[in-house]
Amino acid sequence: MTDNSGEGFMEALQDDSVAVVLPAAGSGQRFGAETNKLFANLAGVPLWLHAAARLGSRREVERVVISVSPSDLGCFQDQLRQSAVNCNVEFVIGGRERSDSVLAALKTLGSDSAIQWVAVHDAARPLVSDDELSNVFGEVPRTGAAILSTPISGTVKRALAGRQGCETIDRRHLWVALTPQVFSLGLLKQAYGKHNGRPATDDAQLVERLGHQVTLVQGSAENLKITFPEDLLLAEAILARKSKNVAN
Ligand code: CTP
Ligand code: MG
């Protein structure tokens, strides 16, 4: 079935047409552990393996490319070997900024003709659900770019530059970007080709700069990024509740 109203084709993603890119080359400064936060234990499994396993087991996913820092590579390989994850995982060396790490993974994908789509997902987001993945994979063919995101729930203030005080921002159209962020491979490569080191806090921003429409797909606030130690406690609690629901 094709959709003539947009640029894309409203076909479901084909099996094995997606490469997952997991940027994991940070150092977890704010988490404050001696080693990368991604090695922390979450429900008996290293943090990063949660996302790798969930994404890697999808029928749409053919490759999982993980950007790591040179000093962490050995530990990632050891933890993978000791795990039950049996999808194709490749490691590449990441860079100084998250965008450098994503670019390194994109270069590894080269011109793999089997890959039509790239799903970039923070390795530090262990709780992405299968429903969220189905929704964002389902939406991306429409425009070639779709990201999980969640509406802002609090009241948003902007501090007034150079003065005391603040003003309130209308939150009705404000969303917080989550991951995965899914793009056609060609589009994301084009966006990175024009990056030129201009600061960007997510991949969708680079695609927006091309003037290309990015679709917001509502995800769950539970798809949190582990940044501070207390985030890990919250993730443990969410996982415990989820496994209880499955058991009942
Ligand atoms: N990341 C990366 N390459 C970098 C920086 C970050 O691949 N140069 C990855 C992290 O490993 C993480 C994701 O991008 O999986 C989101 O980044 P963040 O949560 O900020 O992790 P860190 O940069 O490791 O943490 P911090 O900013 O506290 O140091
Ligand atoms: Mg960081």
GROMACS .gro file of C-alpha atoms and ligand atoms in nm:
model
  278
    1MET     CA    1   0.000   0.000   0.000
    2THR     CA    2   0.144   0.341  -0.091
    3ASP     CA    3   0.053   0.680   0.043
    4ASN     CA    4   0.047   0.956  -0.216
    5SER     CA    5  -0.012   1.234   0.036
    6GLY     CA    6   0.345   1.246   0.165
    7GLU     CA    7   0.693   1.190   0.039
    8GLY     CA    8   0.720   0.840   0.179
    9PHE     CA    9   0.559   0.507   0.133
   10MET     CA   10   0.325   0.385   0.401
   11GLU     CA   11   0.464   0.037   0.400
   12ALA     CA   12   0.565  -0.145   0.711
   13LEU     CA   13   0.938  -0.163   0.762
   14GLN     CA   14   1.073  -0.475   0.601
   15ASP     CA   15   1.242  -0.742   0.806
   16ASP     CA   16   1.617  -0.685   0.845
   17SER     CA   17   1.605  -0.335   0.693
   18VAL     CA   18   1.710  -0.139   1.005
   19ALA     CA   19   2.054  -0.072   1.151
   20VAL     CA   20   2.050   0.027   1.515
   21VAL     CA   21   2.317   0.275   1.627
   22LEU     CA   22   2.379   0.282   2.000
   23PRO     CA   23   2.607   0.570   2.106
   24ALA     CA   24   2.787   0.437   2.415
   25ALA     CA   25   3.117   0.624   2.402
   26GLY     CA   26   3.047   0.870   2.683
   27SER     CA   27   3.205   0.849   3.026
   28GLY     CA   28   2.907   0.906   3.254
   29GLN     CA   29   3.047   1.209   3.434
   30ARG     CA   30   2.719   1.303   3.599
   31PHE     CA   31   2.659   0.946   3.715
   32GLY     CA   32   2.988   0.970   3.899
   33ALA     CA   33   3.094   0.602   3.905
   34GLU     CA   34   3.453   0.491   3.859
   35THR     CA   35   3.368   0.321   3.531
   36ASN     CA   36   3.124   0.409   3.252
   37LYS     CA   37   2.766   0.420   3.389
   38LEU     CA   38   2.669   0.183   3.106
   39PHE     CA   39   2.845  -0.100   3.294
   40ALA     CA   40   2.628  -0.049   3.603
   41ASN     CA   41   2.408  -0.341   3.702
   42LEU     CA   42   2.036  -0.304   3.629
   43ALA     CA   43   1.822  -0.602   3.732
   44GLY     CA   44   2.124  -0.832   3.709
   45VAL     CA   45   2.228  -0.720   3.360
   46PRO     CA   46   2.472  -0.445   3.253
   47LEU     CA   47   2.276  -0.129   3.176
   48TRP     CA   48   2.367  -0.106   2.806
   49LEU     CA   49   2.266  -0.466   2.732
   50HIS     CA   50   1.898  -0.391   2.802
   51ALA     CA   51   1.866  -0.163   2.499
   52ALA     CA   52   2.094  -0.377   2.282
   53ALA     CA   53   1.884  -0.688   2.352
   54ARG     CA   54   1.545  -0.520   2.307
   55LEU     CA   55   1.635  -0.353   1.977
   56GLY     CA   56   1.847  -0.640   1.851
   57SER     CA   57   1.565  -0.890   1.888
   58ARG     CA   58   1.325  -0.697   1.661
   59ARG     CA   59   1.242  -0.855   1.328
   60GLU     CA   60   1.313  -0.524   1.151
   61VAL     CA   61   1.669  -0.503   1.283
   62GLU     CA   62   1.962  -0.649   1.091
   63ARG     CA   63   2.264  -0.480   1.252
   64VAL     CA   64   2.344  -0.328   1.590
   65VAL     CA   65   2.643  -0.094   1.583
   66ILE     CA   66   2.770   0.032   1.918
   67SER     CA   67   3.011   0.327   1.944
   68VAL     CA   68   3.244   0.291   2.241
   69SER     CA   69   3.556   0.460   2.370
   70PRO     CA   70   3.886   0.274   2.317
   71SER     CA   71   3.939   0.221   2.690
   72ASP     CA   72   3.592   0.062   2.733
   73LEU     CA   73   3.601  -0.171   2.432
   74GLY     CA   74   3.738  -0.474   2.620
   75CYS     CA   75   3.476  -0.447   2.894
   76PHE     CA   76   3.191  -0.419   2.640
   77GLN     CA   77   3.320  -0.727   2.459
   78ASP     CA   78   3.351  -0.924   2.785
   79GLN     CA   79   3.001  -0.830   2.899
   80LEU     CA   80   2.856  -0.922   2.560
   81ARG     CA   81   3.030  -1.261   2.567
   82GLN     CA   82   2.890  -1.333   2.912
   83SER     CA   83   2.536  -1.234   2.811
   84ALA     CA   84   2.252  -1.423   2.649
   85VAL     CA   85   2.224  -1.164   2.369
   86ASN     CA   86   2.256  -1.342   2.038
   87CYS     CA   87   2.200  -1.067   1.782
   88ASN     CA   88   2.472  -0.929   1.555
   89VAL     CA   89   2.660  -0.667   1.753
   90GLU     CA   90   2.949  -0.468   1.608
   91PHE     CA   91   3.165  -0.222   1.799
   92VAL     CA   92   3.318   0.093   1.654
   93ILE     CA   93   3.528   0.358   1.822
   94GLY     CA   94   3.323   0.669   1.902
   95GLY     CA   95   3.436   1.029   1.938
   96ARG     CA   96   3.448   1.331   2.165
   97GLU     CA   97   3.086   1.440   2.119
   98ARG     CA   98   2.782   1.215   2.093
   99SER     CA   99   2.739   1.329   1.731
  100ASP     CA  100   3.098   1.213   1.655
  101SER     CA  101   3.005   0.872   1.795
  102VAL     CA  102   2.691   0.848   1.580
  103LEU     CA  103   2.890   0.956   1.273
  104ALA     CA  104   3.151   0.685   1.336
  105ALA     CA  105   2.874   0.423   1.338
  106LEU     CA  106   2.717   0.569   1.021
  107LYS     CA  107   3.053   0.539   0.844
  108THR     CA  108   3.068   0.173   0.937
  109LEU     CA  109   2.727   0.120   0.775
  110GLY     CA  110   2.877   0.258   0.452
  111SER     CA  111   2.652   0.174   0.164
  112ASP     CA  112   2.511  -0.155   0.295
  113SER     CA  113   2.232  -0.199   0.042
  114ALA     CA  114   2.027  -0.415   0.280
  115ILE     CA  115   1.990  -0.125   0.523
  116GLN     CA  116   1.719   0.131   0.452
  117TRP     CA  117   1.670   0.275   0.798
  118VAL     CA  118   1.880   0.383   1.096
  119ALA     CA  119   1.746   0.388   1.452
  120VAL     CA  120   1.970   0.590   1.682
  121HIS     CA  121   1.910   0.504   2.047
  122ASP     CA  122   2.098   0.614   2.359
  123ALA     CA  123   2.262   0.310   2.514
  124ALA     CA  124   2.172   0.478   2.845
  125ARG     CA  125   1.794   0.429   2.784
  126PRO     CA  126   1.734   0.072   2.899
  127LEU     CA  127   1.353   0.086   2.930
  128VAL     CA  128   1.235   0.148   2.575
  129SER     CA  129   0.934  -0.078   2.519
  130ASP     CA  130   0.833  -0.295   2.227
  131ASP     CA  131   0.516  -0.087   2.186
  132GLU     CA  132   0.723   0.230   2.150
  133LEU     CA  133   0.946   0.061   1.893
  134SER     CA  134   0.644  -0.061   1.697
  135ASN     CA  135   0.497   0.289   1.699
  136VAL     CA  136   0.808   0.474   1.584
  137PHE     CA  137   0.893   0.207   1.325
  138GLY     CA  138   0.534   0.224   1.206
  139GLU     CA  139   0.544   0.600   1.162
  140VAL     CA  140   0.885   0.654   1.001
  141PRO     CA  141   0.793   0.552   0.644
  142ARG     CA  142   0.556   0.850   0.623
  143THR     CA  143   0.828   1.116   0.612
  144GLY     CA  144   1.154   0.927   0.653
  145ALA     CA  145   1.212   1.073   1.000
  146ALA     CA  146   1.028   0.990   1.324
  147ILE     CA  147   1.133   1.027   1.687
  148LEU     CA  148   0.989   0.919   2.017
  149SER     CA  149   0.905   1.211   2.241
  150THR     CA  150   0.684   1.298   2.532
  151PRO     CA  151   0.474   1.611   2.596
  152ILE     CA  152   0.610   1.840   2.867
  153SER     CA  153   0.400   1.805   3.181
  154GLY     CA  154   0.543   2.073   3.408
  155THR     CA  155   0.530   2.452   3.384
  156VAL     CA  156   0.825   2.581   3.185
  157LYS     CA  157   1.006   2.902   3.281
  158ARG     CA  158   1.270   3.097   3.093
  159ALA     CA  159   1.518   3.296   3.301
  160LEU     CA  160   1.540   3.649   3.162
  161ALA     CA  161   1.882   3.712   3.012
  162GLY     CA  162   2.091   3.957   3.211
  163ARG     CA  163   1.813   4.035   3.462
  164GLN     CA  164   1.648   3.871   3.756
  165GLY     CA  165   1.312   3.707   3.707
  166CYS     CA  166   1.156   3.476   3.455
  167GLU     CA  167   0.871   3.432   3.214
  168THR     CA  168   0.641   3.138   3.149
  169ILE     CA  169   0.654   2.949   2.821
  170ASP     CA  170   0.333   2.811   2.670
  171ARG     CA  171   0.393   2.438   2.702
  172ARG     CA  172   0.110   2.325   2.474
  173HIS     CA  173   0.341   2.264   2.180
  174LEU     CA  174   0.648   2.154   2.375
  175TRP     CA  175   0.777   1.799   2.370
  176VAL     CA  176   1.087   1.637   2.517
  177ALA     CA  177   1.284   1.434   2.263
  178LEU     CA  178   1.353   1.071   2.352
  179THR     CA  179   1.513   0.794   2.152
  180PRO     CA  180   1.502   0.594   1.930
  181GLN     CA  181   1.514   0.851   1.655
  182VAL     CA  182   1.460   0.673   1.325
  183PHE     CA  183   1.556   0.800   0.979
  184SER     CA  184   1.605   0.675   0.630
  185LEU     CA  185   1.976   0.597   0.600
  186GLY     CA  186   2.024   0.838   0.308
  187LEU     CA  187   1.856   1.124   0.494
  188LEU     CA  188   2.062   1.084   0.810
  189LYS     CA  189   2.384   1.061   0.609
  190GLN     CA  190   2.290   1.380   0.427
  191ALA     CA  191   2.215   1.552   0.759
  192TYR     CA  192   2.551   1.449   0.903
  193GLY     CA  193   2.721   1.557   0.581
  194LYS     CA  194   2.603   1.912   0.651
  195HIS     CA  195   2.669   1.905   1.025
  196ASN     CA  196   3.003   2.091   1.018
  197GLY     CA  197   3.037   2.067   1.395
  198ARG     CA  198   2.750   2.308   1.472
  199PRO     CA  199   2.619   2.214   1.817
  200ALA     CA  200   2.318   1.982   1.814
  201THR     CA  201   2.175   1.794   2.109
  202ASP     CA  202   2.006   1.521   1.910
  203ASP     CA  203   2.011   1.369   1.562
  204ALA     CA  204   1.669   1.501   1.463
  205GLN     CA  205   1.801   1.857   1.492
  206LEU     CA  206   2.045   1.789   1.207
  207VAL     CA  207   1.761   1.655   0.991
  208GLU     CA  208   1.542   1.957   1.079
  209ARG     CA  209   1.823   2.183   0.956
  210LEU     CA  210   1.785   2.029   0.611
  211GLY     CA  211   1.429   2.158   0.617
  212HIS     CA  212   1.298   1.802   0.640
  213GLN     CA  213   0.990   1.721   0.849
  214VAL     CA  214   1.047   1.511   1.160
  215THR     CA  215   0.740   1.334   1.299
  216LEU     CA  216   0.687   1.327   1.677
  217VAL     CA  217   0.566   0.989   1.803
  218GLN     CA  218   0.442   0.985   2.160
  219GLY     CA  219   0.658   0.766   2.382
  220SER     CA  220   0.657   0.699   2.753
  221ALA     CA  221   0.824   0.905   3.023
  222GLU     CA  222   0.940   0.566   3.153
  223ASN     CA  223   1.182   0.552   2.860
  224LEU     CA  224   1.419   0.752   3.077
  225LYS     CA  225   1.788   0.818   3.024
  226ILE     CA  226   2.009   0.707   3.308
  227THR     CA  227   2.205   1.022   3.392
  228PHE     CA  228   2.230   1.037   3.772
  229PRO     CA  229   2.253   0.748   4.022
  230GLU     CA  230   1.892   0.803   4.133
  231ASP     CA  231   1.775   0.732   3.776
  232LEU     CA  232   1.903   0.377   3.819
  233LEU     CA  233   1.686   0.329   4.130
  234LEU     CA  234   1.383   0.453   3.937
  235ALA     CA  235   1.462   0.218   3.649
  236GLU     CA  236   1.490  -0.076   3.894
  237ALA     CA  237   1.146   0.009   4.034
  238ILE     CA  238   0.989   0.038   3.687
  239LEU     CA  239   1.141  -0.293   3.579
  240ALA     CA  240   1.024  -0.466   3.898
  241ARG     CA  241   0.667  -0.343   3.835
  242LYS     CA  242   0.679  -0.454   3.472
  243SER     CA  243   0.799  -0.804   3.560
  244LYS     CA  244   0.526  -0.830   3.829
  245ASN     CA  245   0.263  -0.738   3.567
  246VAL     CA  246   0.397  -1.007   3.336
  247ALA     CA  247   0.388  -1.264   3.618
  248ASN     CA  248   0.022  -1.186   3.700
  249CTP     N1  249   2.781   0.925   2.409
  249CTP     C1  250   2.865   0.885   2.305
  249CTP     N2  251   2.977   0.959   2.274
  249CTP     C2  252   3.004   1.071   2.342
  249CTP     C3  253   2.919   1.115   2.446
  249CTP     C4  254   2.806   1.040   2.478
  249CTP     O1  255   2.840   0.783   2.242
  249CTP     N3  256   3.115   1.140   2.311
  249CTP     C5  257   2.665   0.841   2.445
  249CTP     C6  258   2.663   0.800   2.592
  249CTP     O2  259   2.749   0.687   2.613
  249CTP     C7  260   2.517   0.773   2.617
  249CTP     C8  261   2.446   0.867   2.518
  249CTP     O3  262   2.546   0.914   2.426
  249CTP     O4  263   2.479   0.639   2.588
  249CTP     C9  264   2.379   0.983   2.590
  249CTP     O5  265   2.479   1.063   2.653
  249CTP     P1  266   2.480   1.096   2.809
  249CTP     O6  267   2.360   1.043   2.879
  249CTP     O7  268   2.515   1.241   2.823
  249CTP     O8  269   2.604   1.004   2.863
  249CTP     P2  270   2.747   1.049   2.904
  249CTP     O9  271   2.798   1.152   2.810
  249CTP    O10  272   2.827   0.925   2.922
  249CTP    O11  273   2.723   1.113   3.049
  249CTP     P3  274   2.773   1.256   3.102
  249CTP    O12  275   2.723   1.360   3.005
  249CTP    O13  276   2.712   1.266   3.237
  249CTP    O14  277   2.923   1.248   3.106
  250MG      MG  278   2.701   1.345   2.790
   0.00000   0.00000   0.00000
